[in-house]
Tab-separated table of C-alpha atoms in Angstrom:
chain	number	residue	atom	x	y	z
A	1	LEU	CA	97.297	121.224	30.901
A	2	ARG	CA	98.953	118.425	29.151
A	3	LYS	CA	100.686	120.985	26.596
A	4	ALA	CA	101.911	123.406	29.470
A	5	ILE	CA	103.313	120.266	31.279
A	6	GLU	CA	105.116	119.135	28.235
A	7	LYS	CA	106.304	122.849	27.310
A	8	THR	CA	107.687	122.995	30.794
A	9	ALA	CA	109.275	119.476	30.644
A	10	ARG	CA	111.159	120.510	27.556
A	11	SER	CA	112.341	123.886	28.535
A	12	PRO	CA	116.093	124.436	28.979
A	13	GLU	CA	115.272	126.024	32.397
A	14	THR	CA	113.577	122.895	33.500
A	15	ARG	CA	116.313	120.619	32.157
A	16	GLU	CA	119.050	122.802	33.817
A	17	SER	CA	117.207	122.927	37.073
A	18	ARG	CA	116.482	119.099	37.018
A	19	GLU	CA	120.230	118.292	36.262
A	20	SER	CA	121.659	120.607	38.908
A	21	ARG	CA	119.830	118.888	41.831
A	22	THR	CA	119.882	115.287	43.192
A	23	LEU	CA	116.740	113.859	45.161
A	24	VAL	CA	118.295	113.073	48.659
A	25	ARG	CA	115.208	112.108	50.718
A	26	ARG	CA	111.433	111.741	50.623
A	27	TYR	CA	109.603	112.686	53.778
A	28	PRO	CA	106.072	110.660	53.735
A	29	LEU	CA	102.788	111.991	54.629
A	30	GLN	CA	102.069	112.157	58.446
A	31	CYS	CA	98.724	111.828	60.277
A	32	ASP	CA	99.180	115.222	61.854
A	33	ASP	CA	101.012	116.891	58.810
A	34	ARG	CA	99.232	115.843	55.293
A	35	VAL	CA	102.311	116.888	53.153
A	36	VAL	CA	104.731	114.896	51.291
A	37	THR	CA	108.138	116.659	51.014
A	38	PHE	CA	111.080	115.836	48.802
A	39	ALA	CA	114.620	117.182	49.568
A	40	TYR	CA	117.042	117.793	46.673
A	41	SER	CA	120.902	118.698	47.097
A	42	ARG	CA	121.941	121.518	44.773
A	43	LYS	CA	125.303	121.059	42.955
A	44	SER	CA	125.793	124.748	43.848
A	45	GLY	CA	125.197	123.826	47.619
A	46	GLY	CA	122.462	123.747	49.914
A	47	MET	CA	119.033	122.060	49.813
A	48	ASP	CA	115.726	122.500	47.864
A	49	TYR	CA	112.725	121.380	49.494
A	50	PHE	CA	109.380	120.832	47.542
A	51	CYS	CA	106.129	119.648	49.302
A	52	LYS	CA	102.622	119.007	48.118
A	53	GLY	CA	99.723	118.458	50.214
A	54	ALA	CA	96.397	119.390	52.172
A	55	PRO	CA	95.865	122.997	51.899
A	56	GLU	CA	95.490	123.752	55.518
A	57	ASP	CA	98.781	121.889	56.466
A	58	LEU	CA	100.640	123.244	53.427
A	59	MET	CA	99.724	126.926	54.102
A	60	ARG	CA	100.812	126.744	57.739
A	61	ARG	CA	104.376	126.507	56.380
A	62	CYS	CA	104.081	129.478	53.745
A	63	ALA	CA	105.224	132.878	54.569
A	64	GLU	CA	102.396	134.491	52.512
A	65	ALA	CA	99.612	132.188	53.543
A	66	SER	CA	96.717	134.372	52.327
A	67	GLN	CA	93.175	134.324	53.160
A	68	THR	CA	92.430	134.465	49.396
A	69	GLU	CA	94.358	131.503	48.426
A	70	MET	CA	92.745	129.364	51.069
A	71	ALA	CA	89.089	130.617	50.070
A	72	ARG	CA	90.147	129.579	46.532
A	73	ALA	CA	90.953	126.197	47.761
A	74	GLU	CA	87.875	125.893	49.826
A	75	ALA	CA	85.697	126.999	46.938
A	76	TRP	CA	87.058	124.205	44.749
A	77	ALA	CA	86.767	121.575	47.546
A	78	ALA	CA	83.016	122.658	47.902
A	79	GLN	CA	82.792	121.891	44.201
A	80	GLY	CA	83.749	118.224	44.934
A	81	LEU	CA	87.322	118.750	43.640
A	82	ARG	CA	90.390	117.399	45.403
A	83	VAL	CA	92.819	120.100	46.142
A	84	LEU	CA	96.569	119.824	46.638
A	85	GLY	CA	98.950	122.712	47.226
A	86	ALA	CA	102.656	122.981	46.365
A	87	ALA	CA	105.371	125.057	48.130
A	88	ARG	CA	109.140	125.199	48.185
A	89	ILE	CA	111.929	126.602	50.240
A	90	HIS	CA	115.718	126.716	50.120
A	91	HIS	CA	117.753	125.606	53.187
A	92	PRO	CA	121.403	125.377	53.544
A	93	THR	CA	121.295	121.883	55.230
A	94	LEU	CA	119.406	118.545	55.254
A	95	VAL	CA	116.972	118.509	58.064
A	96	GLU	CA	115.066	115.771	59.884
A	97	ALA	CA	111.775	117.578	59.934
A	98	PRO	CA	111.104	120.068	57.003
A	99	ALA	CA	107.754	120.787	58.419
A	100	GLY	CA	109.487	122.791	61.028
A	101	LEU	CA	111.080	125.132	58.501
A	102	ARG	CA	109.058	128.338	57.929
A	103	ASP	CA	108.564	131.003	55.232
A	104	TRP	CA	107.923	128.358	52.324
A	105	GLU	CA	107.012	129.903	49.127
A	106	PHE	CA	103.502	128.939	47.915
A	107	MET	CA	103.688	127.823	44.435
A	108	GLY	CA	100.108	127.185	43.702
A	109	TRP	CA	97.014	124.729	43.660
A	110	LEU	CA	96.351	121.573	41.678
A	111	ALA	CA	92.556	121.049	41.771
A	112	PHE	CA	91.204	118.015	39.960
A	113	GLU	CA	87.779	115.946	39.854
A	114	ASP	CA	88.004	112.356	40.919
A	115	PRO	CA	84.727	111.309	39.139
A	116	LEU	CA	82.485	108.932	40.840
A	117	ARG	CA	82.197	105.453	38.996
A	118	GLU	CA	78.621	104.989	37.683
A	119	GLU	CA	78.543	101.443	39.140
A	120	ALA	CA	79.421	103.121	42.728
A	121	LEU	CA	76.384	105.177	42.447
A	122	GLU	CA	74.170	102.259	41.469
A	123	PHE	CA	75.471	100.269	44.464
A	124	VAL	CA	74.873	103.104	46.890
A	125	LYS	CA	71.133	103.409	45.688
A	126	LYS	CA	70.701	99.686	46.132
A	127	LEU	CA	72.108	99.770	49.667
A	128	GLN	CA	69.746	102.820	50.651
A	129	LYS	CA	66.660	100.911	49.050
A	130	MET	CA	67.714	97.886	51.455
A	131	GLY	CA	67.656	100.404	54.374
A	132	ILE	CA	71.436	100.325	54.953
A	133	SER	CA	72.916	103.281	56.670
A	134	LEU	CA	76.046	104.490	54.818
A	135	ARG	CA	79.178	106.381	55.896
A	136	LEU	CA	81.887	107.953	53.793
A	137	LEU	CA	85.288	107.877	55.212
A	138	THR	CA	88.007	109.975	53.371
A	139	GLY	CA	91.120	111.732	53.630
A	140	ASP	CA	89.669	114.434	51.405
A	141	HIS	CA	88.915	117.955	52.452
A	142	PRO	CA	85.500	118.164	54.548
A	143	GLU	CA	84.051	120.188	51.716
A	144	THR	CA	85.047	117.727	49.262
A	145	ALA	CA	83.552	115.018	51.398
A	146	ARG	CA	80.268	116.799	51.539
A	147	ALA	CA	80.112	117.287	47.890
A	148	VAL	CA	80.768	113.771	47.102
A	149	SER	CA	78.185	112.676	49.747
A	150	ARG	CA	75.645	115.100	47.922
A	151	LYS	CA	76.452	113.470	44.418
A	152	LEU	CA	76.146	109.830	46.022
A	153	GLY	CA	72.754	111.021	47.500
A	154	PHE	CA	73.351	110.383	51.060
A	155	GLY	CA	70.714	111.659	53.429
A	156	VAL	CA	71.094	113.385	56.679
A	157	GLU	CA	71.227	109.982	58.569
A	158	ASP	CA	74.323	109.025	56.339
A	159	GLU	CA	77.734	110.168	57.638
A	160	ALA	CA	80.527	111.714	55.769
A	161	LEU	CA	83.842	111.736	57.794
A	162	ALA	CA	86.725	113.866	56.344
A	163	ARG	CA	90.439	113.998	56.948
A	164	ILE	CA	90.450	110.566	58.129
A	165	ASN	CA	93.785	108.620	57.827
A	166	PRO	CA	94.101	104.964	57.018
A	167	ILE	CA	94.560	103.880	60.764
A	168	GLU	CA	91.558	105.984	61.806
A	169	LYS	CA	89.534	104.485	59.002
A	170	GLN	CA	90.439	100.993	60.122
A	171	LYS	CA	89.431	101.797	63.657
A	172	TRP	CA	86.003	103.360	62.596
A	173	VAL	CA	85.181	100.073	60.561
A	174	GLN	CA	86.396	97.956	63.364
A	175	SER	CA	84.042	99.669	65.982
A	176	TRP	CA	81.149	99.312	63.555
A	177	ILE	CA	81.676	95.830	63.104
A	178	ARG	CA	81.582	95.293	66.929
A	179	ASP	CA	78.317	97.318	67.173
């Protein structure tokens, strides 16, 4: 992967492409649209938008949102991998809400493992031996959350909540503290 990235970064096409655009705006991740978007103005005119994010939110934007691609992302998530998609679109102007643009071109997936630290596994085992009920709150895909829960040795009484944003996580924790 490193060699492919380096080769792409050094290529004349990449350099020319990079030099022909200027980053104009970054659209942050939203709770209801887990995609980050970057808007670049082209020297030749118009805007290029690139986005990366959660497979289900990203694919809603894409013209050819194939079931095959979603199935691939789901399969990787079920293996415990984090999966992000990438897409792009050209538009004549800067827009306030690029999520509203349709017919994005799907570029591909990035699937990577975020391995559990050994000390985390040991800590979870200690808590379970003490009879403490555990909950996993994550922004990851539900299949990824289930796979991580299995790796942690969570039982059926333990809970894994996926696609939880930071504000929701805080509310969950506060509600458990009150109980």
